[in-house]
Coordinates of C-alpha atoms and ligand atoms in Angstrom, one line a residue:
Chain A
X1 CA -9.2 130.4 21.1
X2 CA -10.7 127.3 22.7
X3 CA -11.9 124.3 20.9
X4 CA -13.5 121.3 22.5
X5 CA -13.7 118.5 20.0
X6 CA -16.0 115.5 20.7
X7 CA -15.2 115.3 24.4
X8 CA -16.4 112.2 26.3
X9 CA -16.1 112.1 30.1
X10 CA -17.1 110.0 33.0
X11 CA -17.7 111.0 36.6
X12 CA -17.1 107.8 38.5
X13 CA -19.0 105.2 36.5
X14 CA -21.5 107.7 35.1
X15 CA -21.1 108.5 31.4
X16 CA -21.6 112.3 31.6
X17 CA -20.3 113.9 28.5
X18 CA -21.3 112.0 25.4
X19 CA -19.3 113.9 22.7
X20 CA -19.4 117.6 23.4
X21 CA -18.0 120.0 20.8
X22 CA -17.8 123.7 21.1
X23 CA -15.7 126.7 20.3
X24 CA -14.9 130.0 21.9
X25 CA -13.3 132.8 19.8
X26 CA -11.1 135.5 21.0
X27 CA -12.8 138.3 23.0
X28 CA -16.2 136.6 22.8
X29 CA -18.7 135.9 25.6
X30 CA -20.1 132.5 24.9
X31 CA -23.0 131.1 27.0
X32 CA -23.6 127.5 27.7
X33 CA -27.1 126.8 28.9
X34 CA -29.1 123.7 29.7
X35 CA -31.1 122.0 32.4
X36 CA -29.7 120.8 35.7
X37 CA -27.6 117.7 35.1
X38 CA -27.0 118.3 31.5
X39 CA -23.2 118.3 31.9
X40 CA -22.3 122.0 31.9
X41 CA -20.2 121.9 35.0
X42 CA -18.4 118.8 33.8
X43 CA -17.7 120.5 30.5
X44 CA -15.9 123.3 32.3
X45 CA -14.1 120.8 34.5
X46 CA -12.6 119.0 31.5
X47 CA -11.4 122.3 30.1
X48 CA -9.7 123.4 33.4
X49 CA -8.2 119.9 34.0
X50 CA -10.2 119.0 37.1
X51 CA -11.8 116.1 35.2
X52 CA -10.1 114.2 32.4
X53 CA -12.0 113.4 29.3
X54 CA -11.7 109.8 28.1
X55 CA -11.9 110.7 24.4
X56 CA -11.8 113.9 22.4
X57 CA -9.5 116.8 22.3
X58 CA -9.3 120.2 23.9
X59 CA -7.2 122.8 22.1
X60 CA -6.3 126.2 23.5
X61 CA -4.6 129.3 21.9
X62 CA -4.2 132.0 24.5
X63 CA -3.7 134.8 21.9
X64 CA -4.6 135.0 18.2
X65 CA -0.9 134.9 17.2
X66 CA 0.2 132.3 19.8
X67 CA 0.6 128.6 18.8
X68 CA -2.3 126.3 19.6
X69 CA -1.7 123.7 22.3
X70 CA -3.5 120.5 23.1
X71 CA -4.4 120.8 26.7
X72 CA -6.4 117.6 27.0
X73 CA -3.9 115.9 29.3
X74 CA -2.2 119.0 30.8
X75 CA -2.4 119.2 34.7
X76 CA -4.8 121.7 36.2
X77 CA -2.1 124.0 37.6
X78 CA -0.4 124.3 34.2
X79 CA -3.7 125.2 32.5
X80 CA -4.1 128.0 35.0
X81 CA -0.7 129.4 34.1
X82 CA -1.5 129.1 30.4
X83 CA -4.3 131.6 30.9
X84 CA -7.5 129.7 31.7
X85 CA -9.2 130.5 35.0
X86 CA -12.1 128.4 36.2
X87 CA -14.6 129.9 38.7
X88 CA -16.4 126.8 40.1
X89 CA -20.0 126.5 40.9
X90 CA -21.3 127.9 44.2
X91 CA -19.1 130.9 45.2
X92 CA -16.3 128.8 46.7
X93 CA -14.3 131.5 48.5
X94 CA -11.6 130.4 51.0
X95 CA -13.6 131.4 54.0
X96 CA -10.7 131.0 56.4
X97 CA -8.6 133.4 54.4
X98 CA -9.2 137.1 54.4
X99 CA -10.4 139.0 51.3
X100 CA -6.9 140.1 50.5
X101 CA -5.4 136.6 50.8
X102 CA -8.1 135.3 48.6
X103 CA -7.1 137.7 45.9
X104 CA -3.4 137.0 46.4
X105 CA -3.9 133.3 46.1
X106 CA -5.5 133.9 42.8
X107 CA -2.1 135.1 41.6
X108 CA -0.4 132.1 43.3
X109 CA 1.6 131.1 40.2
X110 CA 2.7 134.6 39.2
X111 CA 6.1 135.9 39.9
X112 CA 5.7 139.5 38.6
X113 CA 5.2 141.3 42.0
X114 CA 4.6 144.7 40.6
X115 CA 2.0 143.6 38.0
X116 CA 0.3 141.7 40.8
X117 CA 0.0 145.0 42.8
X118 CA -1.5 146.8 39.8
X119 CA -3.9 144.0 39.2
X120 CA -5.0 144.1 42.8
X121 CA -5.8 147.8 42.2
X122 CA -7.6 147.0 39.0
X123 CA -9.8 144.4 40.8
X124 CA -10.5 146.8 43.6
X125 CA -11.6 149.4 41.0
X126 CA -14.0 146.8 39.5
X127 CA -15.2 145.8 42.9
X128 CA -14.6 148.6 45.4
X129 CA -16.2 146.6 48.2
X130 CA -13.3 144.1 48.1
X131 CA -10.8 146.8 48.8
X132 CA -12.9 148.1 51.7
X133 CA -13.2 144.7 53.3
X134 CA -9.6 143.5 52.6
X135 CA -8.9 142.4 56.2
X136 CA -12.3 140.7 56.7
X137 CA -12.5 137.0 56.5
X138 CA -14.1 135.9 53.2
X139 CA -16.6 133.8 55.1
X140 CA -18.1 136.9 56.6
X141 CA -19.0 138.4 53.3
X142 CA -22.5 138.4 51.9
X143 CA -23.4 136.2 48.9
X144 CA -23.0 139.0 46.4
X145 CA -19.7 140.1 47.8
X146 CA -18.4 136.5 47.8
X147 CA -19.4 136.3 44.1
X148 CA -17.4 139.4 43.4
X149 CA -14.5 138.0 45.4
X150 CA -14.6 134.8 43.4
X151 CA -14.5 136.7 40.1
X152 CA -11.8 139.0 41.4
X153 CA -9.7 136.0 42.5
X154 CA -10.1 134.4 39.1
X155 CA -8.9 137.6 37.4
X156 CA -5.8 137.8 39.6
X157 CA -4.3 135.0 37.5
X158 CA -4.6 137.3 34.5
X159 CA -6.6 134.8 32.5
X160 CA -7.1 135.1 28.8
X161 CA -10.2 132.9 29.1
X162 CA -12.5 133.0 32.1
X163 CA -14.8 130.0 32.8
X164 CA -17.7 131.0 35.0
X165 CA -20.1 128.4 36.4
X166 CA -23.5 129.8 37.3
X167 CA -22.5 133.2 38.8
X168 CA -26.2 134.2 39.2
X169 CA -27.1 131.1 41.4
X170 CA -28.8 132.2 44.6
X171 CA -28.3 135.9 44.1
X172 CA -31.0 138.6 44.2
X173 CA -32.0 139.8 40.7
X174 CA -30.5 143.2 41.3
X175 CA -27.2 141.7 42.2
X176 CA -27.3 139.5 39.2
X177 CA -27.6 142.6 37.1
X178 CA -24.6 144.1 38.7
X179 CA -22.5 141.0 38.2
X180 CA -23.5 140.7 34.6
X181 CA -22.6 144.3 34.0
X182 CA -19.2 143.6 35.5
X183 CA -18.7 140.6 33.2
X184 CA -19.5 142.8 30.2
X185 CA -16.9 145.3 31.4
X186 CA -14.3 142.6 32.1
X187 CA -14.9 141.3 28.6
X188 CA -14.6 144.7 27.1
X189 CA -11.2 145.0 28.7
X190 CA -10.0 142.0 26.8
X191 CA -10.9 138.8 28.7
X192 CA -12.8 136.1 26.9
X193 CA -15.6 134.5 28.8
X194 CA -17.3 131.1 28.7
X195 CA -20.4 131.5 30.9
X196 CA -22.5 128.6 32.2
X197 CA -25.9 129.7 33.3
X198 CA -29.3 128.5 34.3
X199 CA -30.6 132.0 34.0
X200 CA -30.9 131.6 30.2
X201 CA -32.6 134.9 29.6
X202 CA -29.8 137.0 30.9
X203 CA -27.1 134.8 29.6
X204 CA -28.4 134.9 26.0
X205 CA -28.7 138.6 26.3
X206 CA -25.1 139.0 27.3
X207 CA -23.5 136.4 25.1
X208 CA -22.6 136.9 21.5
X209 CA -23.0 133.2 20.9
X210 CA -24.4 130.3 22.9
X211 CA -24.7 126.5 23.1
X212 CA -27.5 124.5 24.5
X213 CA -26.7 121.2 26.3
X214 CA -29.0 118.3 27.0
X215 CA -27.9 115.1 28.7
X216 CA -24.3 115.3 27.8
X217 CA -24.6 116.6 24.3
X218 CA -24.7 120.0 22.6
X219 CA -28.1 120.1 20.9
X220 CA -28.3 123.7 19.6
X221 CA -26.0 126.5 18.9
X222 CA -26.2 130.0 17.5
X223 CA -25.9 133.6 18.3
X224 CA -27.4 134.7 21.6
X225 CA -30.3 136.4 19.7
X226 CA -31.0 133.4 17.5
X227 CA -31.3 131.1 20.5
X228 CA -33.4 133.6 22.4
X229 CA -35.9 133.6 19.6
X230 CA -35.7 129.8 19.0
X231 CA -39.1 128.2 19.7
X232 CA -37.6 125.2 21.6
X233 CA -35.3 127.3 23.7
X234 CA -38.2 129.6 24.5
X235 CA -40.3 126.7 25.7
X236 CA -37.6 124.9 27.6
X237 CA -35.5 127.6 29.1
X238 CA -37.2 130.9 28.9
X239 CA -40.6 129.9 30.3
X240 CA -42.6 130.8 27.2
X241 CA -45.8 128.9 26.6
Chain B
X1 CA 0.0 121.9 99.0
X2 CA 0.6 124.9 96.8
X3 CA 4.0 123.6 96.0
X4 CA 2.5 120.2 95.1
X5 CA 0.0 121.7 92.7
X6 CA 2.7 123.9 91.1
X7 CA 4.8 120.8 90.5
X8 CA 1.8 119.0 89.0
X9 CA 1.1 122.0 86.8
X10 CA 4.7 122.0 85.5
X11 CA 4.3 118.3 84.9
X12 CA 1.2 119.0 82.9
X13 CA 3.0 121.6 80.9
X14 CA 5.7 119.1 80.0
X15 CA 3.2 116.3 79.1
X16 CA 1.0 118.8 77.3
X17 CA 4.0 120.0 75.2
X18 CA 4.5 116.5 73.9
X19 CA 0.9 115.8 73.3
X20 CA 0.5 119.1 71.4
X21 CA 3.5 118.4 69.2
X22 CA 2.1 115.0 68.2
X23 CA -1.4 116.3 67.8
X24 CA -0.4 119.0 65.4
X25 CA 0.7 116.5 62.8
X26 CA -2.4 114.5 63.3
X27 CA -4.6 117.5 62.8
X28 CA -2.7 118.8 59.8
X29 CA -2.9 115.6 57.9
X30 CA -6.5 115.2 58.7
X31 CA -7.2 118.8 57.8
X32 CA -5.8 118.4 54.3
X33 CA -6.6 114.9 53.1
X34 CA -9.2 113.8 55.8
X35 CA -7.0 110.9 56.8
X36 CA -7.2 109.5 60.3
X37 CA -3.5 108.5 60.5
X38 CA -3.2 105.7 63.0
X39 CA 0.5 105.4 62.1
X40 CA 1.3 108.9 63.3
X41 CA 2.2 107.7 66.8
X42 CA 4.8 105.4 65.4
X43 CA 6.8 108.3 64.2
X44 CA 7.2 109.2 67.8
X45 CA 8.8 105.8 68.4
X46 CA 11.1 106.3 65.4
X47 CA 12.1 109.7 66.7
X48 CA 12.9 108.2 70.1
X49 CA 15.1 105.5 68.6
X50 CA 16.9 107.9 66.2
X51 CA 17.7 110.1 69.2
X52 CA 19.0 107.2 71.1
X53 CA 21.2 106.1 68.2
X54 CA 22.5 109.6 67.8
X55 CA 23.3 110.0 71.5
X56 CA 25.1 106.7 71.6
X57 CA 27.0 107.3 68.4
X58 CA 29.1 110.1 69.9
X59 CA 29.6 113.6 70.9
X60 CA 26.9 115.2 68.7
X61 CA 25.8 118.6 70.3
X62 CA 22.2 118.6 71.6
X63 CA 20.9 121.3 69.1
X64 CA 22.2 119.2 66.2
X65 CA 20.5 116.1 67.5
X66 CA 17.2 118.0 67.6
X67 CA 17.6 119.1 64.0
X68 CA 18.6 115.6 62.9
X69 CA 15.6 114.0 64.7
X70 CA 13.2 116.5 63.1
X71 CA 14.7 115.7 59.7
X72 CA 14.5 112.0 60.3
X73 CA 10.8 112.3 61.3
X74 CA 10.1 114.5 58.3
X75 CA 11.8 112.0 56.0
X76 CA 9.8 109.1 57.4
X77 CA 6.6 111.1 56.9
X78 CA 7.4 111.8 53.3
X79 CA 8.3 108.2 52.6
X80 CA 5.1 106.9 54.2
X81 CA 3.0 109.4 52.3
X82 CA 4.5 108.5 49.0
X83 CA 4.5 104.7 49.5
X84 CA 1.3 104.1 51.4
X85 CA -1.1 107.0 51.3
X86 CA -0.6 108.6 47.9
X87 CA -1.7 105.4 46.0
X88 CA -4.9 105.5 48.2
X89 CA -5.8 109.1 47.4
X90 CA -9.4 109.5 46.4
X91 CA -10.4 106.2 48.0
X92 CA -13.1 106.3 50.7
X93 CA -12.0 107.6 54.1
X94 CA -12.1 104.1 55.7
X95 CA -9.6 102.8 53.2
X96 CA -7.1 105.5 54.3
X97 CA -7.7 104.6 57.9
X98 CA -7.1 100.9 57.3
X99 CA -4.0 101.7 55.3
X100 CA -2.7 103.7 58.2
X101 CA -3.4 100.8 60.5
X102 CA -1.3 98.6 58.2
X103 CA 1.5 101.1 58.2
X104 CA 1.4 101.3 62.0
X105 CA 1.7 97.5 62.3
X106 CA 4.4 97.4 59.7
X107 CA 6.5 100.1 61.5
X108 CA 6.0 98.4 64.9
X109 CA 7.1 95.0 63.6
X110 CA 10.0 96.4 61.7
X111 CA 11.0 97.9 65.0
X112 CA 10.8 94.6 66.8
X113 CA 12.7 92.9 64.0
X114 CA 15.5 95.4 63.9
X115 CA 15.7 96.3 67.6
X116 CA 13.9 93.5 69.5
X117 CA 10.9 94.1 71.6
X118 CA 13.1 94.5 74.7
X119 CA 12.7 98.0 76.2
X120 CA 16.0 99.9 76.1
X121 CA 17.3 102.5 78.5
X122 CA 17.1 105.9 77.0
X123 CA 20.5 107.4 77.5
X124 CA 20.3 111.1 78.3
X125 CA 23.6 113.0 78.6
X126 CA 24.4 114.2 82.1
X127 CA 24.1 117.9 81.3
X128 CA 20.5 117.4 80.5
X129 CA 19.9 115.6 83.8
X130 CA 20.9 118.4 86.0
X131 CA 18.1 119.1 88.5
X132 CA 17.4 122.6 89.6
X133 CA 14.7 124.0 91.9
X134 CA 12.4 126.9 91.3
X135 CA 10.8 127.5 94.7
X136 CA 9.1 124.2 95.5
X137 CA 9.2 123.0 91.9
X138 CA 12.1 120.8 90.8
X139 CA 13.0 120.4 87.2
X140 CA 15.6 118.7 85.1
X141 CA 17.2 120.6 82.2
X142 CA 15.6 118.3 79.8
X143 CA 12.1 119.1 81.1
X144 CA 12.8 122.7 80.6
X145 CA 14.2 122.0 77.1
X146 CA 11.1 120.0 76.2
X147 CA 8.8 122.9 77.0
X148 CA 11.0 125.5 75.3
X149 CA 11.6 123.5 72.2
X150 CA 7.9 122.7 71.8
X151 CA 6.9 126.3 72.2
X152 CA 9.5 127.6 69.8
X153 CA 8.5 125.1 67.2
X154 CA 4.8 125.8 67.6
X155 CA 5.3 129.6 67.4
X156 CA 7.4 129.0 64.3
X157 CA 4.7 126.8 62.7
X158 CA 1.9 129.3 63.5
X159 CA 3.9 132.1 61.9
X160 CA 4.6 130.0 58.9
X161 CA 0.9 129.1 58.4
X162 CA -0.4 132.6 59.1
X163 CA 2.0 134.8 57.3
X164 CA 3.8 133.1 54.4
X165 CA 2.7 132.4 50.9
X166 CA 3.2 128.7 51.5
X167 CA 1.1 128.9 54.7
X168 CA -1.6 130.6 52.8
X169 CA -1.5 127.8 50.2
X170 CA -1.7 125.2 53.1
X171 CA -4.7 126.9 54.6
X172 CA -6.4 127.1 51.2
X173 CA -5.7 123.5 50.4
X174 CA -7.0 122.4 53.8
X175 CA -10.3 124.3 53.3
X176 CA -11.0 123.4 49.7
X177 CA -8.7 121.0 47.8
X178 CA -10.4 121.4 44.5
X179 CA -10.4 125.1 44.4
X180 CA -6.8 125.2 45.6
X181 CA -6.0 123.1 42.5
X182 CA -7.8 125.6 40.4
X183 CA -5.5 128.4 41.8
X184 CA -2.6 126.4 40.5
X185 CA -1.4 125.2 43.9
X186 CA 0.6 122.0 43.7
X187 CA -1.5 119.8 45.9
X188 CA 1.0 117.0 46.1
X189 CA 3.6 119.3 47.4
X190 CA 1.3 120.7 50.1
X191 CA 0.3 117.3 51.2
X192 CA 3.9 116.2 51.3
X193 CA 4.8 119.2 53.3
X194 CA 2.0 118.5 55.8
X195 CA 3.4 115.0 56.4
X196 CA 6.9 116.3 56.6
X197 CA 6.1 119.0 59.2
X198 CA 3.7 116.8 61.2
X199 CA 6.1 113.9 61.3
X200 CA 9.1 116.1 62.1
X201 CA 7.3 117.4 65.2
X202 CA 6.2 113.9 66.1
X203 CA 9.9 112.8 65.8
X204 CA 11.0 115.5 68.2
X205 CA 8.2 114.5 70.5
X206 CA 9.8 111.0 70.5
X207 CA 13.1 112.5 71.7
X208 CA 11.1 114.1 74.5
X209 CA 9.2 110.9 75.3
X210 CA 12.4 108.9 75.7
X211 CA 14.1 111.6 77.8
X212 CA 11.0 111.9 80.0
X213 CA 10.3 108.2 80.6
X214 CA 13.8 106.8 80.4
X215 CA 12.9 103.6 78.5
X216 CA 11.8 103.1 74.9
X217 CA 10.5 100.1 72.9
X218 CA 9.2 99.6 69.4
X219 CA 5.5 99.7 70.6
X220 CA 5.7 103.0 72.5
X221 CA 4.0 104.9 69.7
X222 CA 0.6 103.6 70.6
X223 CA 0.0 105.8 73.7
X224 CA 1.2 109.1 72.2
X225 CA -0.7 108.4 69.0
X226 CA -3.9 107.8 70.9
X227 CA -3.5 110.9 73.1
X228 CA -2.7 113.0 70.1
X229 CA -5.9 111.8 68.5
X230 CA -7.9 112.7 71.5
X231 CA -6.1 116.1 71.8
X232 CA -6.8 116.9 68.2
X233 CA -10.4 116.0 68.5
X234 CA -10.8 118.0 71.6
X235 CA -9.3 121.0 69.9
X236 CA -11.3 120.5 66.7
X237 CA -9.7 118.3 64.1
X238 CA -8.1 120.3 61.3
X239 CA -7.3 123.3 63.5
X240 CA -3.6 123.7 64.4
X241 CA -4.2 126.0 67.4
X242 CA -6.9 123.6 68.4
X243 CA -4.4 120.7 68.5
X244 CA -2.1 122.8 70.6
X245 CA -4.8 123.8 73.0
X246 CA -6.1 120.2 73.1
X247 CA -2.7 118.8 73.8
X248 CA -2.1 121.1 76.8
X249 CA -5.6 120.7 78.2
X250 CA -5.1 116.9 78.0
X251 CA -1.7 117.2 79.6
X252 CA -3.0 119.3 82.5
X253 CA -6.2 117.2 83.0
X254 CA -4.3 114.0 83.1
X255 CA -1.7 115.2 85.6
X256 CA -4.3 116.8 87.8
X257 CA -6.4 113.6 87.7
X258 CA -3.5 111.5 88.8
X259 CA -2.1 114.0 91.2
X260 CA -5.3 115.1 93.1
X261 CA -7.2 111.8 93.4
X262 CA -6.2 108.9 95.6
X263 CA -3.5 106.7 94.0
X264 CA -5.8 103.8 93.5
X265 CA -7.5 105.7 90.7
X266 CA -4.4 106.6 88.8
X267 CA -4.5 103.6 86.6
X268 CA -7.7 104.8 85.2
X269 CA -6.1 107.9 83.7
X270 CA -6.6 106.7 80.1
X271 CA -10.3 106.0 80.8
X272 CA -10.5 109.5 82.3
X273 CA -9.0 110.9 79.1
X274 CA -11.8 109.4 77.0
X275 CA -14.4 110.7 79.5
X276 CA -13.1 114.2 78.9
X277 CA -13.2 113.6 75.2
X278 CA -16.8 112.4 75.3
X279 CA -17.9 115.3 77.5
X280 CA -16.4 117.9 75.3
X281 CA -17.8 116.4 72.1
X282 CA -21.3 116.3 73.7
X283 CA -21.1 120.0 74.3
X284 CA -19.1 121.0 71.2
X285 CA -19.3 118.4 68.5
X286 CA -16.6 120.0 66.4
X287 CA -14.2 120.4 69.3
X288 CA -13.1 123.6 70.9
X289 CA -11.7 125.5 67.9
X290 CA -13.0 123.3 65.1
X291 CA -15.5 124.2 62.4
X292 CA -17.8 122.0 60.4
X293 CA -16.0 120.0 57.7
X294 CA -17.3 118.0 54.9
X295 CA -15.7 114.7 54.1
X296 CA -12.9 115.4 51.7
X297 CA -11.5 113.8 48.6
Ligands
LIG1 N1 -20.3 113.5 42.1 C1 -21.1 112.9 41.1 N2 -21.3 111.6 41.2 C2 -22.1 111.0 40.2 N3 -22.6 111.6 39.2 C3 -22.5 112.9 39.1 C4 -21.7 113.6 40.0 N4 -21.6 114.9 39.6 C5 -22.4 115.0 38.5 N5 -22.9 113.8 38.2 C6 -23.7 113.5 37.0 O1 -23.2 114.1 35.9 C7 -24.3 114.7 35.2 C8 -23.8 116.1 34.8 O2 -23.6 116.9 35.9 P1 -23.1 118.4 35.8 O3 -22.0 118.5 34.9 O4 -22.9 118.9 37.2 O5 -24.4 119.1 35.2 P2 -24.8 120.6 35.2 O6 -23.7 121.4 35.6 O7 -25.3 120.8 33.8 O8 -26.0 120.7 36.1 C9 -25.5 114.8 36.1 O9 -26.5 114.2 35.5 C10 -25.1 113.9 37.3 O10 -25.9 112.8 37.3
LIG2 MG1 -23.6 122.7 37.2

């Protein structure tokens, strides 16, 4: 579905991605783990078009039978309409907008009014609290609710591929459980997920496959279980001694 | 005395309407791209001259003049954004500010080149000059028109921003440009729209300025630009209702200052404006209706 081939990217003058390659297959959950500053966020940004890679290719095929497209130079808004939705780091709801408006703006590029209505219903079934608080400003929600809103907003564009940047950051462990369960459910309903996480334990548990990044490069890859049992990963990311 | 105060309040309302219209554009542009647009006041000047040109050129009905002036201001805003500010996008905030200073100087000097620095009498058709009295308050038709037009435009803008899809996109973009981009919002179009709306309102404020003061010259944009800046900061930069509130507060404060104190102080009105600004910022650093804002892209 998604193939990142030898992507090199700079942020300002800093050489951040030094040749990242990874692949996401249809209906998978793929985790991308690594220490702070490894380049995980930047990797997602090059996929969604927020950051341009200097070298390398990014290829995307929304459905197994669709034609593959090179999205390396495609503008961000077109990438959204092709079916990639990027939830950026840090629960960035539009706090001046109410909950309902936040969800609607997720569907900004869509013209199919009726399908939007039914997707609103779907999101509210996934996260009932969002329906209950629809008139409330998004800024007044708790951290967990904001996370749900951010995921719901991303789903409103009907993505084939969901890019999630550290959804567990700053949430109580119980809430993280809830969010991860929702991700599993969303995936089961047909959305492919590329998940960036610092919480390596849970991410490796959830993901079918995973990549480990260090200082701008992918250094390890394998199934979630393989990596969870890998000696280096256990030492560096799972706190094993 | 009551009549005198009523008259001053009406004057404040008129002045405040003009300040508010100019401040809206200032605050919208800052809200979206964090640009302190020093050239915004010069759109007021352009609006004034376009009005004068239209009035002189013949029997164009007043409502049509208003629409044409708004369109002329909007067009200027779009051209300036494209030519001067878009190439500077992403540069540090101070670069944008200096660019706007350059645009301001360019517009003023173009004005002098084309129209000379000589002040011109602003020709206002007779039917707008009719004076009528409400109790002890006397008003010209144009004064009434200024307030009514300003209020209508502001209500229209508030409805647009609050209740339409486009307005939602504008609010989202002003709050978080990066995430707005991720929603698929065409940022360039929203920025262009902010310049168009803001400059259209400044243009119509130029018409009012000319009609109110009777004389216009290519440098007249400085004062409304400065007052709009102060009004926007008082209201909370980035907040449209804040800009309106700030504009009216400033209008009233200024008129009352001049009206209630002995005449020898009236030439200090602009110093007084800045004293109000400083006092308000001391108590409320983000202005009356503002909220904390990080420096933008
Ligand atoms: N705004 C920035 N300015 C300069 N360098 C940055 C900026 N953002 C990120 N970087 C650099 O890019 C590297 C990768 O960052 P990022 O992709 O955010 O990593 P991660 O998401 O894995 O923590 C970091 O080492 C950091 O030094
Ligand atoms: Mg990160």
